[in-house]
Coordinates of C-alpha atoms and ligand atoms in Angstrom, one line a residue:
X20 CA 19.8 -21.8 23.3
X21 CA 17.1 -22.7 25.8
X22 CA 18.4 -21.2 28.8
X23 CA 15.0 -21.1 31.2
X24 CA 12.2 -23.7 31.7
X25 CA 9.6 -24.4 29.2
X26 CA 7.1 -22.4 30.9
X27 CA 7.8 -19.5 32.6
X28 CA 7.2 -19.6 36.6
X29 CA 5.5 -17.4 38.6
X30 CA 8.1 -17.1 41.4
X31 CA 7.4 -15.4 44.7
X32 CA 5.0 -12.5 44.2
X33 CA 7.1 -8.4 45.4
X34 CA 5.6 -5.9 46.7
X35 CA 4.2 -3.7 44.2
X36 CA 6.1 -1.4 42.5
X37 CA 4.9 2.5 42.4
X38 CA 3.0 2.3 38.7
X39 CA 4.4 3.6 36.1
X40 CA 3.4 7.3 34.3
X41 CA -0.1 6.2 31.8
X42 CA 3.0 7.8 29.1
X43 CA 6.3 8.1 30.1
X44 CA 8.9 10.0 28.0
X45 CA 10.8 7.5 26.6
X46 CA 13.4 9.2 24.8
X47 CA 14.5 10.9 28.0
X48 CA 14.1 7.4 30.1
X49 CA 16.2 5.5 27.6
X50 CA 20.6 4.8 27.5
X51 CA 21.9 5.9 24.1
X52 CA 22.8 2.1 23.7
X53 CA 18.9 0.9 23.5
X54 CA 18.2 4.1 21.3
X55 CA 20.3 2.8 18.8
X56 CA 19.3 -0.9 19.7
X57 CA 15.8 -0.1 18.9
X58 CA 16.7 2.6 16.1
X59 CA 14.5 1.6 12.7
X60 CA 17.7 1.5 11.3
X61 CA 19.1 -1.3 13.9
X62 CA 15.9 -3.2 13.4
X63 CA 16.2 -3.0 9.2
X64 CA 20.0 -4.6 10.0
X65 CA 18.6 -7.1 12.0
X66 CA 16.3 -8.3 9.1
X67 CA 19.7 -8.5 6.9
X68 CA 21.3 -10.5 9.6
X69 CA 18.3 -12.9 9.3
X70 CA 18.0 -12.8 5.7
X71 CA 21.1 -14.7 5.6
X72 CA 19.8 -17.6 7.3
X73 CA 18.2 -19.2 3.7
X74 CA 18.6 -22.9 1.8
X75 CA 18.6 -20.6 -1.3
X76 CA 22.3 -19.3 -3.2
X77 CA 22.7 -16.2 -4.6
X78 CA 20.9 -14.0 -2.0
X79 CA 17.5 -15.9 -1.9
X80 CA 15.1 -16.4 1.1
X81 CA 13.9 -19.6 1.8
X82 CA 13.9 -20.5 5.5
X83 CA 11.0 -23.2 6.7
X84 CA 10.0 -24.9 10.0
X85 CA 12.1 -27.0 11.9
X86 CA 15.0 -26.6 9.6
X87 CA 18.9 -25.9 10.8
X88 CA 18.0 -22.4 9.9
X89 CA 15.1 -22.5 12.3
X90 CA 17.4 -22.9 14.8
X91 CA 19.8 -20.4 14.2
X92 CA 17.3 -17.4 13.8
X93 CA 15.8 -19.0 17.3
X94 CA 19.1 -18.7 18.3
X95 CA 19.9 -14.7 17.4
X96 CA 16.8 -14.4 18.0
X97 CA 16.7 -15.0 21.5
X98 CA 20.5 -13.2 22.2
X99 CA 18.5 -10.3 21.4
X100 CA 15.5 -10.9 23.7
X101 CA 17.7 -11.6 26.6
X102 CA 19.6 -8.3 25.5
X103 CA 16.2 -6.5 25.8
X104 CA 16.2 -8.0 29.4
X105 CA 13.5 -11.0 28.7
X106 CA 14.0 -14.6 30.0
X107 CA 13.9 -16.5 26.9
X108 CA 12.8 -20.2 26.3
X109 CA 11.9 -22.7 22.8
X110 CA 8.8 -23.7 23.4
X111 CA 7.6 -27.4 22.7
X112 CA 6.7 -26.5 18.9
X113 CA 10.2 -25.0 18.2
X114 CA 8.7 -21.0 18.5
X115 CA 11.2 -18.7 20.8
X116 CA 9.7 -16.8 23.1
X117 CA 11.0 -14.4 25.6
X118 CA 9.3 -12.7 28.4
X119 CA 9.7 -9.7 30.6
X120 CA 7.6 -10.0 33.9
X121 CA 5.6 -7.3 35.4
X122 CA 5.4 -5.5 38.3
X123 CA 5.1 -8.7 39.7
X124 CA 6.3 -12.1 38.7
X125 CA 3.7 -14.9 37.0
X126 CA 1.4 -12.0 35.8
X127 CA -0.7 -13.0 32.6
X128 CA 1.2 -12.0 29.5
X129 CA 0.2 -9.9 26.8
X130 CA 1.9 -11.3 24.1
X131 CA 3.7 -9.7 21.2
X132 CA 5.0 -11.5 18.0
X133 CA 5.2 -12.3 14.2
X134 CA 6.9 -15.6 12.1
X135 CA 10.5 -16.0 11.2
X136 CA 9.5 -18.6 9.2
X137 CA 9.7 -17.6 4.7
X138 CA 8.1 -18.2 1.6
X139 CA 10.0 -19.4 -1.4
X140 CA 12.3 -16.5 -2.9
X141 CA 11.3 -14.2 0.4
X142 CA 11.0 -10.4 1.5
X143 CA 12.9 -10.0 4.5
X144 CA 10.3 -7.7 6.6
X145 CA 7.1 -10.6 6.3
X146 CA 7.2 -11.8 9.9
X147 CA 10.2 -10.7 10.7
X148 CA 10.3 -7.4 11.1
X149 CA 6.9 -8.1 13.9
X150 CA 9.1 -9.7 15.6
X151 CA 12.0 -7.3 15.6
X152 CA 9.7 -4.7 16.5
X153 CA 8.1 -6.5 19.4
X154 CA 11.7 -7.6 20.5
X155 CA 12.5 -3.4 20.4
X156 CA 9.7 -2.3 22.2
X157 CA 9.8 -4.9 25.3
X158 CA 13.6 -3.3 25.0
X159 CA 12.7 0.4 25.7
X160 CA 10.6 -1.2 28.6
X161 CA 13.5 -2.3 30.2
X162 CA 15.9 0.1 29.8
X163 CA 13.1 2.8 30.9
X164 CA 12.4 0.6 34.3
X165 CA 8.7 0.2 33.9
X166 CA 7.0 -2.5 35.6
X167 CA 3.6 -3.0 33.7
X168 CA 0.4 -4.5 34.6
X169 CA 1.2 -7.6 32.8
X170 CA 4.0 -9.5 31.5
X171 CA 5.0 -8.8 28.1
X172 CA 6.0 -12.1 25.7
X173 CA 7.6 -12.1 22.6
X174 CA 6.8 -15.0 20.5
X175 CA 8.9 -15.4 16.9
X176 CA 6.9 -18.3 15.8
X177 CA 8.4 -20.8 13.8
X178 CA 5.4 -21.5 11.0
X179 CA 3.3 -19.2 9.5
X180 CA 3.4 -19.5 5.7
X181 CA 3.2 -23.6 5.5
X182 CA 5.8 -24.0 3.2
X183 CA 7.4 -27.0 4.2
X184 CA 4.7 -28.9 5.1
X185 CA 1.6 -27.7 3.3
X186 CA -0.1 -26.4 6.4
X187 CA 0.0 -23.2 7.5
X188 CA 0.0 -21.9 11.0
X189 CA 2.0 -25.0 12.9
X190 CA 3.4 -22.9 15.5
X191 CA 1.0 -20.5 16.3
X192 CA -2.1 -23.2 16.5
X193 CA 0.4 -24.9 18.6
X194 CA 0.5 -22.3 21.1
X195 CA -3.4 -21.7 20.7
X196 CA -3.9 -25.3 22.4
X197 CA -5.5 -26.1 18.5
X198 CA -2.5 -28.2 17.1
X199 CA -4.4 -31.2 15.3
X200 CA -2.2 -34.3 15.9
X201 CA -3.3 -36.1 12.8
X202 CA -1.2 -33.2 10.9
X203 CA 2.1 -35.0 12.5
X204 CA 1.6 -37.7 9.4
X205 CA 1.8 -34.2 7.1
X206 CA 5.3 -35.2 4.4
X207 CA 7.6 -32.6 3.3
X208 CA 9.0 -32.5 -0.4
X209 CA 11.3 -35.2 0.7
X210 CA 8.6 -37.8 2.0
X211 CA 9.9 -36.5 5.9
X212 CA 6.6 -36.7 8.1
X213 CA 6.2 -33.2 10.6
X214 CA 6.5 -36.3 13.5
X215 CA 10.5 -37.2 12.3
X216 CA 11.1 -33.4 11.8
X217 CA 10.0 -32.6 15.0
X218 CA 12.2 -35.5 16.6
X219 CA 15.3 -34.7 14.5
X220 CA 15.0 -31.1 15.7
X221 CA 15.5 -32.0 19.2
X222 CA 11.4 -31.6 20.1
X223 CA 9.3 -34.6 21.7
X224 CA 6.1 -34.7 19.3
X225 CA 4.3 -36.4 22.0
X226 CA 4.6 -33.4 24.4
X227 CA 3.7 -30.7 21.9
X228 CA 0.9 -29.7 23.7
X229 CA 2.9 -28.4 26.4
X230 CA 3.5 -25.4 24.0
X231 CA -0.4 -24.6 25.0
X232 CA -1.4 -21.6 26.9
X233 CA -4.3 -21.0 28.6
X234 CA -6.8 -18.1 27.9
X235 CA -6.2 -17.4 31.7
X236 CA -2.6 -16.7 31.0
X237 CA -3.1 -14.3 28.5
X238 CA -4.3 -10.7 28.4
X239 CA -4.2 -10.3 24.1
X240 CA -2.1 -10.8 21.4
X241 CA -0.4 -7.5 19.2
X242 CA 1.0 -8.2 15.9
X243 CA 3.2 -5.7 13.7
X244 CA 3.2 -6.6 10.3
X245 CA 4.1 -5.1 6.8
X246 CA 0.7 -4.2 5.0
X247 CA 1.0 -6.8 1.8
X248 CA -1.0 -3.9 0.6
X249 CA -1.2 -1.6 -1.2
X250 CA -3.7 0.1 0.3
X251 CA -1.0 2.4 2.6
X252 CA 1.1 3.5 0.0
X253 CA -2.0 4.6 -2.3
X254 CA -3.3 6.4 0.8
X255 CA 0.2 7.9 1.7
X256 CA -0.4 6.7 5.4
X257 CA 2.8 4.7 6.9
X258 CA 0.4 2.8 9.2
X259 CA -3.2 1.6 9.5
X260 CA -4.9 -0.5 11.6
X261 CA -6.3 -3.8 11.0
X262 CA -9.9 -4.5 11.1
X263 CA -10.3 -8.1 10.5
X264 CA -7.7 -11.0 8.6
X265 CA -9.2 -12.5 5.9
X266 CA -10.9 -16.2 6.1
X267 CA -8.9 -18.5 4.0
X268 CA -9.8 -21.9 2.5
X269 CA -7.2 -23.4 0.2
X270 CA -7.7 -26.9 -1.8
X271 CA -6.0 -29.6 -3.9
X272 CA -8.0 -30.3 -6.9
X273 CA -7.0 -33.1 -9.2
X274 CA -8.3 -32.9 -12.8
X275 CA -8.6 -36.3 -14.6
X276 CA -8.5 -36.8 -18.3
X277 CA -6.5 -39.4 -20.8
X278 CA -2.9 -39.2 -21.7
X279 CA -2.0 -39.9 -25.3
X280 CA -0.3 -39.1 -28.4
X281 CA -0.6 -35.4 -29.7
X282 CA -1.6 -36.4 -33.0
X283 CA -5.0 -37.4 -31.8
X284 CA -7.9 -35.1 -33.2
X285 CA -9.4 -32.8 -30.4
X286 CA -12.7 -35.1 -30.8
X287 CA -11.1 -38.1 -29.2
X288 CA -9.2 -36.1 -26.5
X289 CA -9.3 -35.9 -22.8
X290 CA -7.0 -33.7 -21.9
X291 CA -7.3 -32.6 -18.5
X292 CA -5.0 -29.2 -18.4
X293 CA -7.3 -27.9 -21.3
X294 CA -10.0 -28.3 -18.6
X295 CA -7.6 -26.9 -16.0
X296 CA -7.2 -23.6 -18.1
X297 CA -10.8 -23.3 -18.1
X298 CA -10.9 -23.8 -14.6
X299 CA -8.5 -21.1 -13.1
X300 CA -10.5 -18.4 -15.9
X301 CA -13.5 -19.7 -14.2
X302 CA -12.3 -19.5 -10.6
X303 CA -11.0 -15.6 -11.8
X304 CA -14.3 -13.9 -12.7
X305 CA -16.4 -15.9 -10.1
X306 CA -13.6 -14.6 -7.5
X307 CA -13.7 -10.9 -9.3
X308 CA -17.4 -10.8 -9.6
X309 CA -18.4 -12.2 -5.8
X310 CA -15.1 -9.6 -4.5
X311 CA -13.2 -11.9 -3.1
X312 CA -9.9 -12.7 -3.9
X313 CA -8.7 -16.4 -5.3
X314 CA -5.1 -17.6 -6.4
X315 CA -4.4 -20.8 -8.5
X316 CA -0.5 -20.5 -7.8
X317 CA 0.4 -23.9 -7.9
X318 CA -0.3 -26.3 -11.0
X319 CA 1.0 -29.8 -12.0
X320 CA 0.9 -31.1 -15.3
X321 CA 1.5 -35.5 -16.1
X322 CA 2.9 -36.6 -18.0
X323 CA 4.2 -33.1 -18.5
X324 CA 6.0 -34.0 -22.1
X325 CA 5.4 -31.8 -25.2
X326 CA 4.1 -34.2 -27.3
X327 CA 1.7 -36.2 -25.1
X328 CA -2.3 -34.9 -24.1
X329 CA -2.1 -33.9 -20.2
X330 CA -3.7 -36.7 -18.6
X331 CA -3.9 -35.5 -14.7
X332 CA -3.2 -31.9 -13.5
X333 CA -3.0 -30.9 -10.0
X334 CA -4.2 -27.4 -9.1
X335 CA -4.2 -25.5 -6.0
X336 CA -6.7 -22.9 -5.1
X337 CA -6.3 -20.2 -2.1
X338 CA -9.2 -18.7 -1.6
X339 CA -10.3 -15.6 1.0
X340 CA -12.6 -13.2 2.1
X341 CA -14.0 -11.0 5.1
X342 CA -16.8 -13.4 5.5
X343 CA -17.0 -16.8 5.9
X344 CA -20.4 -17.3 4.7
X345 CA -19.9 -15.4 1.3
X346 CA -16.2 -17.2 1.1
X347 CA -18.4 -20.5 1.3
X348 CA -21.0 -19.3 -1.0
X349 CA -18.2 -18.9 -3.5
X350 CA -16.5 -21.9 -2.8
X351 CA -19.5 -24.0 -3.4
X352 CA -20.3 -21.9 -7.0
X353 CA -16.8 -22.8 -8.2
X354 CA -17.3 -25.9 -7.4
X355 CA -20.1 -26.9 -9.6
X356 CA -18.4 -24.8 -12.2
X357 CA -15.4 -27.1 -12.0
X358 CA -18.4 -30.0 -12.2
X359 CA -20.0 -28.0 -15.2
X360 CA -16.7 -28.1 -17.2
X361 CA -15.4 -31.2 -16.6
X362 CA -18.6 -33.3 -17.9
X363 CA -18.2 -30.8 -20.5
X364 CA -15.2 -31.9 -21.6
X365 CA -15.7 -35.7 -20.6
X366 CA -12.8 -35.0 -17.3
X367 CA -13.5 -36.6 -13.6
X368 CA -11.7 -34.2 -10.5
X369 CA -11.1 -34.7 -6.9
X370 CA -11.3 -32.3 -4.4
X371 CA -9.2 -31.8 -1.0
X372 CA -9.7 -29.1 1.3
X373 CA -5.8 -28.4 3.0
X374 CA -6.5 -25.6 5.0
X375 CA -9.7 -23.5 6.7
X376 CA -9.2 -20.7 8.7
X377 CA -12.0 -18.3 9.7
X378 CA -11.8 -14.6 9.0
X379 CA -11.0 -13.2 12.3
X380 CA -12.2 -9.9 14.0
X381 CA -9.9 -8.0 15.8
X382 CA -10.6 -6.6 19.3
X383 CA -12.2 -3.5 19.7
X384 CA -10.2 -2.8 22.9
X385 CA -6.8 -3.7 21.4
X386 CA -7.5 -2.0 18.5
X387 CA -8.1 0.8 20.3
X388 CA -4.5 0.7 21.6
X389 CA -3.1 0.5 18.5
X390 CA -5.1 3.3 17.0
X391 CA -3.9 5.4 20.6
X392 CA -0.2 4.4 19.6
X393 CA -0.8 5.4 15.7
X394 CA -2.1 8.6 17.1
X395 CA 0.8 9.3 19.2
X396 CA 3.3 9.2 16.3
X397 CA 1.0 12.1 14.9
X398 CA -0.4 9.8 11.9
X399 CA -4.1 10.6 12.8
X400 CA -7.0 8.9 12.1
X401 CA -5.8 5.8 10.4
X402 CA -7.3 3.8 8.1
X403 CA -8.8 0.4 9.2
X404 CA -7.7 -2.1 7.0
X405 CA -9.2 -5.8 6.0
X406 CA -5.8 -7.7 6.1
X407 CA -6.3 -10.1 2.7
X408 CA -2.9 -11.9 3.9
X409 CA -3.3 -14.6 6.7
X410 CA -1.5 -14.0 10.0
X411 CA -0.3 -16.0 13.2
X412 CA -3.1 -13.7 14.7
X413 CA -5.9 -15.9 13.2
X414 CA -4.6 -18.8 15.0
X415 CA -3.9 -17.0 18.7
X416 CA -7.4 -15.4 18.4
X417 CA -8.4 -19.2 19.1
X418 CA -6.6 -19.0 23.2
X419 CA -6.7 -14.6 23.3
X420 CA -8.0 -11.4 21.7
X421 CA -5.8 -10.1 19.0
X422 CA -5.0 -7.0 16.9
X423 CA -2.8 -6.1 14.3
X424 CA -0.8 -2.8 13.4
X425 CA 0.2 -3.0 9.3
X426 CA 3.3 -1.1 8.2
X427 CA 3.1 0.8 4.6
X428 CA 5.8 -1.6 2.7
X429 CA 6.8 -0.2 -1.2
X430 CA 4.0 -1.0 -3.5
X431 CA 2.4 -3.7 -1.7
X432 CA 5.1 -6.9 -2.4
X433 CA 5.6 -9.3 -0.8
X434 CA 6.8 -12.7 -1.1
X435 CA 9.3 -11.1 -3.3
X436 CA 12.9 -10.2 -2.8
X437 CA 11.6 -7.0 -3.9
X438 CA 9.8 -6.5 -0.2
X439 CA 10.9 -3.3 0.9
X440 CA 10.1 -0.9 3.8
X441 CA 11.3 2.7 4.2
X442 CA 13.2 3.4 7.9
X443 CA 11.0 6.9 8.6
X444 CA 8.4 3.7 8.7
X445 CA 9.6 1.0 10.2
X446 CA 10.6 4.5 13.1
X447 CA 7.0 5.1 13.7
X448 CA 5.6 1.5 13.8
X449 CA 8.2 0.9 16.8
X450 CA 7.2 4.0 18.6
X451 CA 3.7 2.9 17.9
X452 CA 3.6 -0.3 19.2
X453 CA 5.6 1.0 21.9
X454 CA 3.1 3.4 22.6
X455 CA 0.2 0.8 22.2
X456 CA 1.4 -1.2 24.8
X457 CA 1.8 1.5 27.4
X458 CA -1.7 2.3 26.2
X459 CA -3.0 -1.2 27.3
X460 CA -0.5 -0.5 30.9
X461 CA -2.3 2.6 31.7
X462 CA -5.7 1.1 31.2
X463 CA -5.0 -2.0 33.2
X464 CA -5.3 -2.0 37.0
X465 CA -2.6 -3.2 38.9
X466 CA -2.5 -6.2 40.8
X467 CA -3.2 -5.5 44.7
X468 CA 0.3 -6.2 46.6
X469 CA 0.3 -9.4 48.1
X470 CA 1.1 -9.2 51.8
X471 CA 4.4 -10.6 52.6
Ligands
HGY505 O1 -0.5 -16.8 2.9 C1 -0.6 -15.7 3.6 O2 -1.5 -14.9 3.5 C2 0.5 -15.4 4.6 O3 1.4 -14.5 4.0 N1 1.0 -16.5 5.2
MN506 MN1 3.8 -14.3 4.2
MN507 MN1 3.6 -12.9 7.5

């Protein structure tokens, strides 16, 4: 599958091309065969194609990071970059990448890209369909003959959502230059450390910083994603525009009490999921009331039997908001709650933060060209969105400016088989990010020709 070095090479510089037209027609520029490749309905088959990649019978999604199914959507995944006329490569973190040079070679890339990476019981557009869309636009690029400004890349990162190994972000913090090498010690359900996985999956985990780019190597990052809304739909708007990706903090918070028989009277109990229950009510109207948003989605009961007092419950809390300091503020009020309840009921806890990403504010230039590419599909004036969902973007912002164009999916799900996303959509998000890159083209000089 890896068919050109691990970093792209600036080879010998051409004279210039002429530039391209600030806004080319593309339907007239482009062969009936990239038409249909690029089609909405082409990239909604392409998601069905993927979806079959899965560890999960009967139709379920479930496809995680450095997994045999990792491979193979790296794999189709890159036939179709290299169809789109891109040199493709798997970088040192497992994420494919493909890239289409400018008008002349070793130009800094502006980078295009989403996850292929799932949840439990998936959609099959979260991620994916970014990527299927930045694969279709770098497509109409080639077959129109333009030679940009800049290179284009197409990164289809390999972990976004954390499932495997409890941390989100793998791939794209890898690329960022932020990977923190302590997280190679990180266990999967199955006690395998991200170190062995990376090794069995043919990657050195000593060189993983070679999947680092520099800020000088980069011109931005554009990211297509379904909304997760639903604040599209409700405005009956296909796109928006992101403003800013939530900050998320998420914890592991262990809840101590005393296991024992269930005849004992409630005056002699400890019973730690009685304090748990308390606790995620709690967390819910500080979260409400503050306007932030806080899930307890995962909870672990011991001895788990139904005649026995909980005596230890594990509980995970994922909590996010547009600013860090009031997402702090909230964090540190819950967390005397959780004190005030537990000496209530005579319970110790523990607390361990697993994850801390900033809120991130997307680039008024970028954003610009995405709101110039929304325009050009004739959806005007779209509506700037806070993005409550965590994106690759939060970790590329750390190496290049980012920006995000949301797609209207069907009543906001997602992480649900029920993820859905109509074509007349999916058609105007490809001809906006099309546009949105042309955008960023016509408002880039080009480099002066290099004499021979
Ligand atoms: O958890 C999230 O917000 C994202 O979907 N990974
Ligand atoms: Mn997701
Ligand atoms: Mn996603």
């Amino acid at each position: 599958m890896t068919d050109a070095p691990a970093t792209p090479s600036p080879g010998t510089p051409s004279p210039a091309a002429p530039p391209p037209a600030a806004t080319p027609s593309r339907a007239s520029a482009l062969s009936p065969e990239v038409t249909d490749r690029t089609s909405a309905l082409s990239l909604l088959a392409r998601c069905d194609e993927l979806a079959a990649y899965s560890t999960l019978p009967d139709g379920l999604i479930r496809r995680v990071y450095l997994t045999d199914e990792h491979r193979a959507v790296n794999a189709l995944a890159a036939t179709w970059m290299r169809e789109a006329g891109m040199t493709t490569w798997q970088d040192a973190a497992g994420n494919q990448c493909g890239r289409l040079e400018g008008v002349t070679p070793g130009l800094p890339a502006l980078l295009l890209g989403s996850h292929l990476d799932t949840v439990p019981s998936a959609g099959r557009y979260d991620g994916i369909l970014g990527v299927l869309t930045a694969i279709a636009v770098v497509d109409r690029i080639t077959s129109a003959g333009l030679r940009l400004p800049f290179a284009v890349e197409v990164v289809a990162f390999g972990d976004e959502e954390g499932t495997r190994f409890g941390r989100a972000l793998l791939g794209s913090r890898a690329l960022a230059g932020t990977f923190d090498d302590t997280w190679l010690d990180l266990t999967d359900e199955n006690g395998v450390t991200l170190r062995d996985a990376y090794t069995a999956f043919g990657l050195d985990p000593a060189r993983l910083t070679d999947a680092a780019r520099t800020p000088e190597s980069l011109i931005g990052y554009l990211e297509a994603h379904i909304e997760q809304g639903p604040y599209l739909e409700e405005a009956s708007r296909a796109l928006g525009i992101v403003s800013t990706i939530a900050g998320a903090r998420r914890f592991a918070i262990t809840i101590n009490g005393h296991a024992g028989h269930s005849g004992t009277p409630f005056y002699r109990r400890k019973d730690a999921l009685a304090g748990a229950a308390e606790i995620v009510t709690m967390i819910e109207t500080i979260a409400r009331h503050a306007g932030l948003i806080a899930t307890v989605g995962h909870l672990e009961v011991f001895p788990n039997a139904v005649n026995v007092i909980p005596g230890r419950v594990e509980l995970s809390l994922d909590l996010r908001g547009e600013f860090d300091d009031e997402r702090d503020q909230t964090w540190s009020e819950i967390n005397a709650n959780i004190a005030a309840i537990c000496q209530g009921r005579d319970l110790t806890f523990s607390v361990r933060q697993t994850h801390n990403a900033p809120a991130v504010v997307c680039n008024p230039r970028l954003r610009e060209a995405i709101a110039a590419g929304i325009a050009s599909t004739g959806n005007d004036d779209p509506d700037l969105l806070l993005s409550r969902a965590g994106h690759d973007g939060m970790a590329v912002a750390d190496v290049t400016p980012i920006a995000m164009l949301f797609i209207r999916c069907r009543g906001g799900v997602s992480h649900h088989p029920d993820e859905h996303v109509e074509a007349a959509d999916v058609a105007a998000a490809t001809d906006a990010f099309e546009q949105a890159v042309l955008f960023l083209a016509a408002a880039t000089p080009f480099p002066a020709p290099t004499a021979p």
